Amino acid sequence: MTSTTSQQELFRFLEDRFACAQACTECARACALRASLVDPDGTENQELVRRTGIMCAEVCDATCRVLSEQNQADEAAIRVQLDWCRQVCLESAHVFDAQPGAEESAEACRACARACGEFLATLR
């Protein structure tokens, strides 16, 4: 954000940042829950779902922490984190789509990916 940034742009930036952090938190919760429901000694597909849920939860949690820090990370680092989170969420949604009963987790991942994309757009 530059010194010439309008107040309206600043509000939009903060709203998108908050919405993204909130979506990351919800996605992390849904993915952690999904991972906990899978039998650790299950099939190869169940192991993929479990690992995917854990990874997505960790990436979303890390992204939320980055977004919560006031001016601790530069804009380039935030962009990289958001893009990584967006990609992981989309991949996770795809994995969850193939898992019966994982619709809510898949939708949380898609919502988080959208929020990350929308916030990324405010940074460009």
Short mmCIF file of N, CA and C in Angstrom, two decimals:
data_model
loop_
_atom_site.label_atom_id
_atom_site.label_comp_id
_atom_site.label_asym_id
_atom_site.label_seq_id
_atom_site.Cartn_x
_atom_site.Cartn_y
_atom_site.Cartn_z
N MET A 1 0.84 -1.17 0.00
CA MET A 1 0.00 0.00 0.00
C MET A 1 0.89 1.24 0.00
N THR A 2 0.59 2.15 -0.85
CA THR A 2 1.38 3.37 -0.95
C THR A 2 0.73 4.48 -0.14
N SER A 3 1.44 5.59 -0.01
CA SER A 3 0.89 6.71 0.76
C SER A 3 -0.26 7.37 0.02
N THR A 4 -0.39 7.11 -1.29
CA THR A 4 -1.48 7.70 -2.05
C THR A 4 -2.71 6.80 -2.10
N THR A 5 -2.68 5.72 -1.39
CA THR A 5 -3.80 4.81 -1.35
C THR A 5 -5.01 5.50 -0.72
N SER A 6 -6.13 5.39 -1.38
CA SER A 6 -7.34 6.03 -0.85
C SER A 6 -7.85 5.28 0.37
N GLN A 7 -8.66 5.96 1.14
CA GLN A 7 -9.24 5.34 2.33
C GLN A 7 -10.14 4.17 1.93
N GLN A 8 -10.85 4.29 0.83
CA GLN A 8 -11.71 3.21 0.35
C GLN A 8 -10.88 1.98 -0.03
N GLU A 9 -9.74 2.20 -0.67
CA GLU A 9 -8.86 1.09 -1.02
C GLU A 9 -8.29 0.42 0.22
N LEU A 10 -7.97 1.23 1.22
CA LEU A 10 -7.46 0.69 2.47
C LEU A 10 -8.52 -0.17 3.16
N PHE A 11 -9.77 0.31 3.20
CA PHE A 11 -10.85 -0.49 3.79
C PHE A 11 -11.02 -1.80 3.04
N ARG A 12 -11.00 -1.75 1.73
CA ARG A 12 -11.15 -2.96 0.92
C ARG A 12 -10.01 -3.93 1.22
N PHE A 13 -8.79 -3.40 1.30
CA PHE A 13 -7.62 -4.21 1.62
C PHE A 13 -7.80 -4.92 2.96
N LEU A 14 -8.19 -4.16 3.98
CA LEU A 14 -8.37 -4.73 5.31
C LEU A 14 -9.52 -5.73 5.36
N GLU A 15 -10.62 -5.42 4.67
CA GLU A 15 -11.75 -6.35 4.62
C GLU A 15 -11.35 -7.66 3.94
N ASP A 16 -10.64 -7.56 2.81
CA ASP A 16 -10.21 -8.77 2.10
C ASP A 16 -9.20 -9.55 2.92
N ARG A 17 -8.32 -8.85 3.61
CA ARG A 17 -7.33 -9.53 4.45
C ARG A 17 -8.03 -10.29 5.58
N PHE A 18 -9.00 -9.64 6.23
CA PHE A 18 -9.75 -10.28 7.30
C PHE A 18 -10.56 -11.46 6.77
N ALA A 19 -11.23 -11.29 5.64
CA ALA A 19 -12.03 -12.36 5.06
C ALA A 19 -11.15 -13.56 4.70
N CYS A 20 -9.98 -13.28 4.19
CA CYS A 20 -9.05 -14.36 3.84
C CYS A 20 -8.58 -15.08 5.11
N ALA A 21 -8.20 -14.34 6.12
CA ALA A 21 -7.76 -14.96 7.38
C ALA A 21 -8.88 -15.79 7.99
N GLN A 22 -10.10 -15.29 7.93
CA GLN A 22 -11.24 -16.03 8.47
C GLN A 22 -11.48 -17.32 7.66
N ALA A 23 -11.40 -17.22 6.34
CA ALA A 23 -11.59 -18.41 5.49
C ALA A 23 -10.49 -19.42 5.75
N CYS A 24 -9.27 -18.96 5.97
CA CYS A 24 -8.15 -19.87 6.28
C CYS A 24 -8.41 -20.60 7.59
N THR A 25 -8.91 -19.88 8.58
CA THR A 25 -9.20 -20.49 9.87
C THR A 25 -10.29 -21.56 9.74
N GLU A 26 -11.35 -21.23 9.02
CA GLU A 26 -12.44 -22.19 8.81
C GLU A 26 -11.97 -23.40 8.02
N CYS A 27 -11.16 -23.17 7.01
CA CYS A 27 -10.65 -24.27 6.20
C CYS A 27 -9.72 -25.16 7.03
N ALA A 28 -8.86 -24.56 7.82
CA ALA A 28 -7.95 -25.34 8.67
C ALA A 28 -8.74 -26.23 9.62
N ARG A 29 -9.81 -25.68 10.20
CA ARG A 29 -10.65 -26.44 11.11
C ARG A 29 -11.32 -27.62 10.40
N ALA A 30 -11.89 -27.35 9.22
CA ALA A 30 -12.59 -28.39 8.46
C ALA A 30 -11.62 -29.48 8.01
N CYS A 31 -10.43 -29.09 7.57
CA CYS A 31 -9.46 -30.07 7.09
C CYS A 31 -8.89 -30.91 8.23
N ALA A 32 -8.65 -30.27 9.37
CA ALA A 32 -8.16 -31.02 10.53
C ALA A 32 -9.21 -32.02 10.98
N LEU A 33 -10.47 -31.61 10.98
CA LEU A 33 -11.55 -32.52 11.34
C LEU A 33 -11.62 -33.68 10.36
N ARG A 34 -11.55 -33.39 9.06
CA ARG A 34 -11.60 -34.43 8.03
C ARG A 34 -10.45 -35.42 8.24
N ALA A 35 -9.25 -34.92 8.51
CA ALA A 35 -8.09 -35.79 8.71
C ALA A 35 -8.28 -36.66 9.95
N SER A 36 -8.90 -36.13 10.99
CA SER A 36 -9.08 -36.90 12.22
C SER A 36 -10.12 -38.00 12.07
N LEU A 37 -11.01 -37.88 11.09
CA LEU A 37 -12.05 -38.90 10.89
C LEU A 37 -11.57 -40.10 10.09
N VAL A 38 -10.39 -39.98 9.48
CA VAL A 38 -9.87 -41.06 8.63
C VAL A 38 -9.05 -42.02 9.47
N ASP A 39 -9.26 -43.30 9.24
CA ASP A 39 -8.51 -44.35 9.93
C ASP A 39 -7.04 -44.29 9.49
N PRO A 40 -6.11 -44.09 10.43
CA PRO A 40 -4.69 -44.01 10.07
C PRO A 40 -4.16 -45.29 9.42
N ASP A 41 -4.82 -46.40 9.66
CA ASP A 41 -4.40 -47.68 9.06
C ASP A 41 -5.30 -48.05 7.89
N GLY A 42 -5.97 -47.08 7.32
CA GLY A 42 -6.91 -47.32 6.23
C GLY A 42 -6.22 -47.56 4.90
N THR A 43 -7.01 -47.49 3.86
CA THR A 43 -6.52 -47.73 2.51
C THR A 43 -5.59 -46.60 2.07
N GLU A 44 -4.97 -46.81 0.92
CA GLU A 44 -4.07 -45.80 0.37
C GLU A 44 -4.83 -44.49 0.10
N ASN A 45 -6.07 -44.61 -0.38
CA ASN A 45 -6.89 -43.43 -0.64
C ASN A 45 -7.21 -42.69 0.67
N GLN A 46 -7.50 -43.44 1.71
CA GLN A 46 -7.78 -42.81 3.00
C GLN A 46 -6.54 -42.11 3.54
N GLU A 47 -5.39 -42.70 3.31
CA GLU A 47 -4.14 -42.08 3.74
C GLU A 47 -3.91 -40.76 2.98
N LEU A 48 -4.24 -40.75 1.70
CA LEU A 48 -4.13 -39.52 0.91
C LEU A 48 -5.05 -38.44 1.48
N VAL A 49 -6.27 -38.81 1.81
CA VAL A 49 -7.22 -37.86 2.37
C VAL A 49 -6.70 -37.34 3.71
N ARG A 50 -6.17 -38.21 4.54
CA ARG A 50 -5.65 -37.81 5.85
C ARG A 50 -4.46 -36.86 5.70
N ARG A 51 -3.51 -37.23 4.86
CA ARG A 51 -2.34 -36.37 4.65
C ARG A 51 -2.72 -35.03 4.04
N THR A 52 -3.65 -35.07 3.09
CA THR A 52 -4.11 -33.84 2.45
C THR A 52 -4.76 -32.92 3.46
N GLY A 53 -5.62 -33.48 4.31
CA GLY A 53 -6.28 -32.68 5.34
C GLY A 53 -5.29 -32.05 6.30
N ILE A 54 -4.29 -32.80 6.70
CA ILE A 54 -3.27 -32.27 7.62
C ILE A 54 -2.47 -31.16 6.94
N MET A 55 -2.04 -31.40 5.71
CA MET A 55 -1.24 -30.41 5.01
C MET A 55 -2.03 -29.12 4.78
N CYS A 56 -3.27 -29.26 4.34
CA CYS A 56 -4.10 -28.09 4.08
C CYS A 56 -4.34 -27.30 5.37
N ALA A 57 -4.61 -28.00 6.44
CA ALA A 57 -4.82 -27.33 7.73
C ALA A 57 -3.57 -26.56 8.15
N GLU A 58 -2.41 -27.15 7.97
CA GLU A 58 -1.16 -26.48 8.36
C GLU A 58 -0.87 -25.26 7.49
N VAL A 59 -1.10 -25.38 6.17
CA VAL A 59 -0.86 -24.25 5.27
C VAL A 59 -1.84 -23.12 5.57
N CYS A 60 -3.11 -23.45 5.79
CA CYS A 60 -4.10 -22.44 6.11
C CYS A 60 -3.80 -21.76 7.44
N ASP A 61 -3.36 -22.53 8.41
CA ASP A 61 -3.01 -21.97 9.71
C ASP A 61 -1.82 -21.02 9.58
N ALA A 62 -0.82 -21.43 8.81
CA ALA A 62 0.35 -20.57 8.59
C ALA A 62 -0.04 -19.29 7.86
N THR A 63 -0.92 -19.41 6.89
CA THR A 63 -1.38 -18.23 6.14
C THR A 63 -2.13 -17.27 7.05
N CYS A 64 -2.97 -17.81 7.89
CA CYS A 64 -3.71 -16.97 8.84
C CYS A 64 -2.74 -16.24 9.76
N ARG A 65 -1.71 -16.91 10.22
CA ARG A 65 -0.71 -16.27 11.09
C ARG A 65 0.00 -15.14 10.35
N VAL A 66 0.37 -15.38 9.09
CA VAL A 66 1.04 -14.33 8.29
C VAL A 66 0.12 -13.13 8.15
N LEU A 67 -1.15 -13.37 7.87
CA LEU A 67 -2.10 -12.27 7.68
C LEU A 67 -2.40 -11.54 8.98
N SER A 68 -2.24 -12.21 10.10
CA SER A 68 -2.53 -11.60 11.40
C SER A 68 -1.39 -10.73 11.91
N GLU A 69 -0.20 -10.94 11.39
CA GLU A 69 0.96 -10.16 11.82
C GLU A 69 0.90 -8.79 11.16
N GLN A 70 1.01 -7.77 11.95
CA GLN A 70 0.98 -6.40 11.43
C GLN A 70 2.36 -6.02 10.92
N ASN A 71 2.48 -5.90 9.60
CA ASN A 71 3.70 -5.43 8.94
C ASN A 71 4.94 -6.26 9.24
N GLN A 72 4.77 -7.51 9.63
CA GLN A 72 5.92 -8.36 9.89
C GLN A 72 6.46 -9.01 8.61
N ALA A 73 5.60 -9.21 7.62
CA ALA A 73 6.01 -9.81 6.36
C ALA A 73 5.82 -8.78 5.26
N ASP A 74 6.75 -8.80 4.30
CA ASP A 74 6.60 -7.86 3.20
C ASP A 74 5.54 -8.36 2.22
N GLU A 75 5.14 -7.49 1.32
CA GLU A 75 4.05 -7.80 0.40
C GLU A 75 4.38 -8.98 -0.51
N ALA A 76 5.62 -9.10 -0.92
CA ALA A 76 6.02 -10.23 -1.79
C ALA A 76 5.86 -11.56 -1.04
N ALA A 77 6.25 -11.59 0.21
CA ALA A 77 6.11 -12.81 1.01
C ALA A 77 4.64 -13.16 1.22
N ILE A 78 3.82 -12.15 1.42
CA ILE A 78 2.39 -12.39 1.60
C ILE A 78 1.80 -12.95 0.31
N ARG A 79 2.21 -12.41 -0.84
CA ARG A 79 1.73 -12.93 -2.13
C ARG A 79 2.07 -14.41 -2.29
N VAL A 80 3.30 -14.76 -1.99
CA VAL A 80 3.74 -16.16 -2.12
C VAL A 80 2.92 -17.05 -1.20
N GLN A 81 2.72 -16.63 0.04
CA GLN A 81 1.95 -17.41 1.00
C GLN A 81 0.51 -17.59 0.53
N LEU A 82 -0.11 -16.51 0.06
CA LEU A 82 -1.49 -16.58 -0.41
C LEU A 82 -1.63 -17.49 -1.62
N ASP A 83 -0.70 -17.40 -2.56
CA ASP A 83 -0.77 -18.24 -3.74
C ASP A 83 -0.58 -19.71 -3.37
N TRP A 84 0.34 -19.98 -2.45
CA TRP A 84 0.57 -21.35 -1.99
C TRP A 84 -0.69 -21.89 -1.32
N CYS A 85 -1.29 -21.10 -0.48
CA CYS A 85 -2.51 -21.52 0.22
C CYS A 85 -3.62 -21.78 -0.78
N ARG A 86 -3.78 -20.89 -1.74
CA ARG A 86 -4.82 -21.05 -2.76
C ARG A 86 -4.64 -22.36 -3.52
N GLN A 87 -3.41 -22.65 -3.92
CA GLN A 87 -3.14 -23.88 -4.66
C GLN A 87 -3.39 -25.13 -3.82
N VAL A 88 -2.92 -25.12 -2.58
CA VAL A 88 -3.12 -26.27 -1.69
C VAL A 88 -4.60 -26.49 -1.44
N CYS A 89 -5.35 -25.42 -1.26
CA CYS A 89 -6.79 -25.54 -1.01
C CYS A 89 -7.51 -26.14 -2.22
N LEU A 90 -7.15 -25.69 -3.41
CA LEU A 90 -7.78 -26.25 -4.62
C LEU A 90 -7.45 -27.73 -4.79
N GLU A 91 -6.20 -28.11 -4.54
CA GLU A 91 -5.82 -29.52 -4.62
C GLU A 91 -6.56 -30.33 -3.56
N SER A 92 -6.69 -29.78 -2.37
CA SER A 92 -7.39 -30.49 -1.30
C SER A 92 -8.86 -30.67 -1.63
N ALA A 93 -9.49 -29.64 -2.17
CA ALA A 93 -10.90 -29.74 -2.56
C ALA A 93 -11.08 -30.87 -3.57
N HIS A 94 -10.15 -30.98 -4.50
CA HIS A 94 -10.22 -32.03 -5.51
C HIS A 94 -10.13 -33.43 -4.85
N VAL A 95 -9.23 -33.58 -3.90
CA VAL A 95 -9.09 -34.86 -3.18
C VAL A 95 -10.35 -35.15 -2.38
N PHE A 96 -10.88 -34.15 -1.69
CA PHE A 96 -12.07 -34.35 -0.87
C PHE A 96 -13.31 -34.64 -1.71
N ASP A 97 -13.35 -34.11 -2.93
CA ASP A 97 -14.49 -34.37 -3.81
C ASP A 97 -14.70 -35.87 -4.04
N ALA A 98 -13.62 -36.61 -4.02
CA ALA A 98 -13.69 -38.05 -4.28
C ALA A 98 -13.99 -38.85 -3.01
N GLN A 99 -14.14 -38.17 -1.90
CA GLN A 99 -14.36 -38.83 -0.60
C GLN A 99 -15.80 -38.61 -0.14
N PRO A 100 -16.58 -39.69 -0.02
CA PRO A 100 -17.96 -39.53 0.47
C PRO A 100 -17.97 -38.88 1.86
N GLY A 101 -18.85 -37.92 2.05
CA GLY A 101 -18.98 -37.25 3.34
C GLY A 101 -18.02 -36.08 3.54
N ALA A 102 -17.21 -35.78 2.54
CA ALA A 102 -16.22 -34.72 2.69
C ALA A 102 -16.62 -33.43 1.96
N GLU A 103 -17.90 -33.34 1.61
CA GLU A 103 -18.36 -32.18 0.85
C GLU A 103 -18.12 -30.86 1.57
N GLU A 104 -18.35 -30.84 2.87
CA GLU A 104 -18.17 -29.62 3.65
C GLU A 104 -16.70 -29.18 3.66
N SER A 105 -15.80 -30.14 3.78
CA SER A 105 -14.37 -29.82 3.75
C SER A 105 -13.97 -29.30 2.38
N ALA A 106 -14.48 -29.93 1.32
CA ALA A 106 -14.17 -29.49 -0.04
C ALA A 106 -14.66 -28.06 -0.26
N GLU A 107 -15.85 -27.75 0.22
CA GLU A 107 -16.38 -26.39 0.05
C GLU A 107 -15.59 -25.38 0.86
N ALA A 108 -15.15 -25.75 2.07
CA ALA A 108 -14.33 -24.85 2.87
C ALA A 108 -13.02 -24.55 2.16
N CYS A 109 -12.46 -25.56 1.50
CA CYS A 109 -11.23 -25.37 0.73
C CYS A 109 -11.45 -24.43 -0.44
N ARG A 110 -12.55 -24.62 -1.14
CA ARG A 110 -12.85 -23.74 -2.28
C ARG A 110 -13.08 -22.30 -1.83
N ALA A 111 -13.79 -22.14 -0.72
CA ALA A 111 -14.04 -20.79 -0.19
C ALA A 111 -12.73 -20.12 0.21
N CYS A 112 -11.83 -20.88 0.79
CA CYS A 112 -10.54 -20.33 1.18
C CYS A 112 -9.73 -19.96 -0.06
N ALA A 113 -9.73 -20.81 -1.06
CA ALA A 113 -9.01 -20.52 -2.30
C ALA A 113 -9.54 -19.23 -2.94
N ARG A 114 -10.87 -19.07 -2.93
CA ARG A 114 -11.47 -17.84 -3.48
C ARG A 114 -11.03 -16.61 -2.68
N ALA A 115 -11.07 -16.73 -1.37
CA ALA A 115 -10.69 -15.60 -0.50
C ALA A 115 -9.22 -15.23 -0.71
N CYS A 116 -8.37 -16.24 -0.85
CA CYS A 116 -6.94 -15.96 -1.09
C CYS A 116 -6.78 -15.27 -2.44
N GLY A 117 -7.49 -15.75 -3.44
CA GLY A 117 -7.42 -15.13 -4.77
C GLY A 117 -7.91 -13.70 -4.76
N GLU A 118 -9.00 -13.45 -4.06
CA GLU A 118 -9.54 -12.10 -3.98
C GLU A 118 -8.58 -11.15 -3.25
N PHE A 119 -7.97 -11.66 -2.19
CA PHE A 119 -7.01 -10.81 -1.47
C PHE A 119 -5.77 -10.59 -2.31
N LEU A 120 -5.32 -11.61 -3.02
CA LEU A 120 -4.18 -11.45 -3.93
C LEU A 120 -4.44 -10.33 -4.94
N ALA A 121 -5.66 -10.25 -5.42
CA ALA A 121 -6.02 -9.23 -6.41
C ALA A 121 -5.86 -7.82 -5.84
N THR A 122 -6.05 -7.65 -4.55
CA THR A 122 -5.89 -6.32 -3.96
C THR A 122 -4.41 -5.96 -3.82
N LEU A 123 -3.54 -6.95 -3.88
CA LEU A 123 -2.11 -6.70 -3.73
C LEU A 123 -1.42 -6.40 -5.06
N ARG A 124 -2.09 -6.65 -6.17
CA ARG A 124 -1.44 -6.48 -7.47
C ARG A 124 -1.58 -5.09 -7.99
#
